[in-house]
Short mmCIF file of C-alpha atoms in Angstrom, two decimals:
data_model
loop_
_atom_site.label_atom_id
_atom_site.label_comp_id
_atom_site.label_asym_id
_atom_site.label_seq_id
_atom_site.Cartn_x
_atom_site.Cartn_y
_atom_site.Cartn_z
CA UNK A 1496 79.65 -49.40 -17.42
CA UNK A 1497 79.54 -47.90 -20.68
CA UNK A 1498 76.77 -44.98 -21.66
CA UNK A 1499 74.97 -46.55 -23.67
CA UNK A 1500 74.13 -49.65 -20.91
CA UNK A 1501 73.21 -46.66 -18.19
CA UNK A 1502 69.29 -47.10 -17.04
CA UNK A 1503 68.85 -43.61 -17.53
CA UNK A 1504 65.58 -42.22 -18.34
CA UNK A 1505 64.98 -38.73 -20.91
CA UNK A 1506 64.61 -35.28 -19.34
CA UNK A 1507 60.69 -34.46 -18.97
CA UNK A 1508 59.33 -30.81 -18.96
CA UNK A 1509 56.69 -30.25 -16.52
CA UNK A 1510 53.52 -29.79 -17.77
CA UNK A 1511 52.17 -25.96 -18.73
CA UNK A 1512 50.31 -23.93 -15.80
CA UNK A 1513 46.24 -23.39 -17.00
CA UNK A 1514 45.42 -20.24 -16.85
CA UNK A 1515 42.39 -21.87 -15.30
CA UNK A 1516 41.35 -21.61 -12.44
CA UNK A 1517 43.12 -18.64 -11.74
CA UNK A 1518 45.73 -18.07 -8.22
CA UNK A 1519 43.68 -16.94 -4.92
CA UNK A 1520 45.89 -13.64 -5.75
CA UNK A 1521 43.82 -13.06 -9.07
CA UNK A 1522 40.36 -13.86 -7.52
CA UNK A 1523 40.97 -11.03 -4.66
CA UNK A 1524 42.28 -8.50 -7.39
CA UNK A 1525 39.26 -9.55 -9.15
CA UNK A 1526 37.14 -9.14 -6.40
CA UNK A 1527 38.64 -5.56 -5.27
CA UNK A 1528 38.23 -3.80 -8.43
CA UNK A 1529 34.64 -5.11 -8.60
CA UNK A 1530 34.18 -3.56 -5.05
CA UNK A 1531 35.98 -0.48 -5.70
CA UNK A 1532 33.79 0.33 -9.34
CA UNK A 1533 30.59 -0.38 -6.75
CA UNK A 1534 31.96 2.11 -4.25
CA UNK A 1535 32.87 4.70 -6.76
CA UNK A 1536 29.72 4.61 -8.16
CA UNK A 1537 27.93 4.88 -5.03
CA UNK A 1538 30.16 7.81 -3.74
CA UNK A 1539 29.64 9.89 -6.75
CA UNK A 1540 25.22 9.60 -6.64
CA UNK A 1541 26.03 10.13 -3.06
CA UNK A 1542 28.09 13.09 -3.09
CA UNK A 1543 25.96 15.13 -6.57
CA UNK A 1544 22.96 14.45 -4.60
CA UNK A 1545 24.04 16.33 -1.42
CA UNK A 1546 25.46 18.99 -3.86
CA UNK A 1547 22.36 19.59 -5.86
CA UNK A 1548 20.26 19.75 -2.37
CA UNK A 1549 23.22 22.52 -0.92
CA UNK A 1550 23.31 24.30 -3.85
CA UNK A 1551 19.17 24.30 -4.41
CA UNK A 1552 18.94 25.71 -0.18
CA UNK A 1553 22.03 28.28 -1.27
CA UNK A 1554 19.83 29.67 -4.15
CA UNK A 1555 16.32 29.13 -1.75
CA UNK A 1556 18.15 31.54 0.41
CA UNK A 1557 19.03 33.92 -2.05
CA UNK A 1558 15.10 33.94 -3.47
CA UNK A 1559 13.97 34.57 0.19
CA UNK A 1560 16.04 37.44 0.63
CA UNK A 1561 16.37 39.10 -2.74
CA UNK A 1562 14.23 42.33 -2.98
CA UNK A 1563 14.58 43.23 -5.96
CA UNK A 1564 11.98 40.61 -7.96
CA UNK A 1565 7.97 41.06 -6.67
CA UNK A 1566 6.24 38.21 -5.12
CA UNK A 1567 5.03 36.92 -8.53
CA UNK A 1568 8.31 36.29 -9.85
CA UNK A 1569 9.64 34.61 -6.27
CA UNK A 1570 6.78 32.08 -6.74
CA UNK A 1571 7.88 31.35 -10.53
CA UNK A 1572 11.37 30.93 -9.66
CA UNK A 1573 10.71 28.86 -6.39
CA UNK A 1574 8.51 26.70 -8.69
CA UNK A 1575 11.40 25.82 -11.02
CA UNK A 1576 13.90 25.47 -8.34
CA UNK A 1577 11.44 22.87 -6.72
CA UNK A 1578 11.55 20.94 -10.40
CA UNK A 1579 14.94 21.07 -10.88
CA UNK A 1580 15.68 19.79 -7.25
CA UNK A 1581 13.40 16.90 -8.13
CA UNK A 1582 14.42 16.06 -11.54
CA UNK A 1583 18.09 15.87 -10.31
CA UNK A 1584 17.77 13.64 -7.50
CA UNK A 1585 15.44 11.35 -8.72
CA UNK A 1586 14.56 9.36 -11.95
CA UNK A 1587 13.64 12.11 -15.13
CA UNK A 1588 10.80 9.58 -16.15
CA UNK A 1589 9.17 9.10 -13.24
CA UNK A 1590 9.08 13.04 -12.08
CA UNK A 1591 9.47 15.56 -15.06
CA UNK A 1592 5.98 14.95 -16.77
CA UNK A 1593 4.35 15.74 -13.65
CA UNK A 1594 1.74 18.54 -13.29
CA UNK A 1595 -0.97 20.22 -11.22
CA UNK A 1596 -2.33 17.64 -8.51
CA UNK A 1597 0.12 14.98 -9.45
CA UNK A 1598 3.18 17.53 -8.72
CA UNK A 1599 1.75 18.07 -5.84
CA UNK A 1600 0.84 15.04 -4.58
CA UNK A 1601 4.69 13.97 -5.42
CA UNK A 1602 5.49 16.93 -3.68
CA UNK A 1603 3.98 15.71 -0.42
CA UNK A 1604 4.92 11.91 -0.33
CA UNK A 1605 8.40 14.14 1.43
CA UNK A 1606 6.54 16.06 3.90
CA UNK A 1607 4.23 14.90 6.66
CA UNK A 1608 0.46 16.18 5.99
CA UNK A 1609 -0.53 17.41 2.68
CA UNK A 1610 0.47 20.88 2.55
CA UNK A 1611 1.26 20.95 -0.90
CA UNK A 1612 -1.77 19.70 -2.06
CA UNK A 1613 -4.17 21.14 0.39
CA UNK A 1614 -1.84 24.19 1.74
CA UNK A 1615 -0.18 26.85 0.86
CA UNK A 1616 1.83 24.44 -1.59
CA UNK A 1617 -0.79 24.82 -3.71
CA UNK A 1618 0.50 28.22 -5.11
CA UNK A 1619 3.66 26.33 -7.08
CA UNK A 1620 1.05 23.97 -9.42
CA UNK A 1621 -0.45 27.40 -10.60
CA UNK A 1622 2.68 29.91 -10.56
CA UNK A 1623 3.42 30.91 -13.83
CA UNK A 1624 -0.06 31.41 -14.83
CA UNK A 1625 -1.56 32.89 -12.06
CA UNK A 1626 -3.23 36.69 -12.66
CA UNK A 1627 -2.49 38.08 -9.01
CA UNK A 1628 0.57 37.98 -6.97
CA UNK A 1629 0.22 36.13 -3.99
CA UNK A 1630 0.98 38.01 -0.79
CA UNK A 1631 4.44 38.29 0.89
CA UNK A 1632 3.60 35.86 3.79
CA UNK A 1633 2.18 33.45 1.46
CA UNK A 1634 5.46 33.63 -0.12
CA UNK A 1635 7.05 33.48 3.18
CA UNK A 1636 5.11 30.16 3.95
CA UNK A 1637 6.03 28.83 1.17
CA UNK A 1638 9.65 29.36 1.09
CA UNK A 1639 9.27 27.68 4.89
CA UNK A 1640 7.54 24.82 3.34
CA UNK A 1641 9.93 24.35 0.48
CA UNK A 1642 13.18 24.23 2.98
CA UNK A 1643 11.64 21.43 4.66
CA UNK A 1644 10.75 19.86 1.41
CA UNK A 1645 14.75 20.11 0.81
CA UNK A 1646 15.51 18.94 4.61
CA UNK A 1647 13.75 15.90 3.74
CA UNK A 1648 15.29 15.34 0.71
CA UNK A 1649 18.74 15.54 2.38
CA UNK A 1650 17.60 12.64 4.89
CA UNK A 1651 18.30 9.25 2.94
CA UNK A 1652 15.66 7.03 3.13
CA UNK A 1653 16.00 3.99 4.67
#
């Protein structure tokens, strides 16, 4: 037989891969990165939240047993620690314009009772204005009270 009489067909080139839809390898990948992001993210709030509660008993510690500042300044600075505490572990809008009965209503949704609002709590919504300096077991309650405003804080809600 001669070539040109051969029954033989042209070469064909297979077709191009889509991109779309993509391998099961790419959907996993996909998939994992999305998970790991998530989990990063969570870790970090996770992990600056327990930090800013350690580092607000460390410095609750230090203001209980520091004798060098009178009563009147413990109760200003155990005010703002109680602010900043709350301002970094929760949302800036909902708990930085706060004041007076409101603070300390906030203050007790953590604590079982109302002893911010109706107890010795009461001291911090006054502090930095008040004319006398309140007495060193008030102050003493009051640091009590604020440590197991922190333990609570610690605890995440479920």
């Amino acid at each position: 037989m001669e070539a040109p009489q051969l029954p033989l067909k042209d070469i064909h080139t297979p077709e191009f891969i889509s991109w779309w839809p993509p391998a099961i390898g790419w959907l996993l990948l996909a998939l994992l990165v999305i998970l790991l992001i998530g989990g990063g993210i969570w870790l970090y709030k996770r992990l600056s939240r327990k930090t800013a509660i350690k580092t607000a008993k460390k410095l609750l510690l230090t203001l209980k047993q520091n004798t060098e500042i009178d009563n009147q300044q413990k109760l200003v600075e155990l005010s703002k620690l109680m602010r900043r505490v709350a301002v970094s572990n929760l949302p800036r809008a909902s708990v930085a314009g706060l004041t007076g009965r409101d603070w300390l209503l906030f203050l007790d949704n953590s604590v079982k009772g109302t002893p911010f609002s109706d107890g010795i709590g009461q001291l911090l919504a006054d502090a930095p204005y008040r004319l006398t300096a309140p007495s060193g077991d008030q102050i003493s309650q009051l640091i009590c009270l604020c440590q197991d405003w922190l333990n609570a804080q610690a605890t995440p809600k479920k």
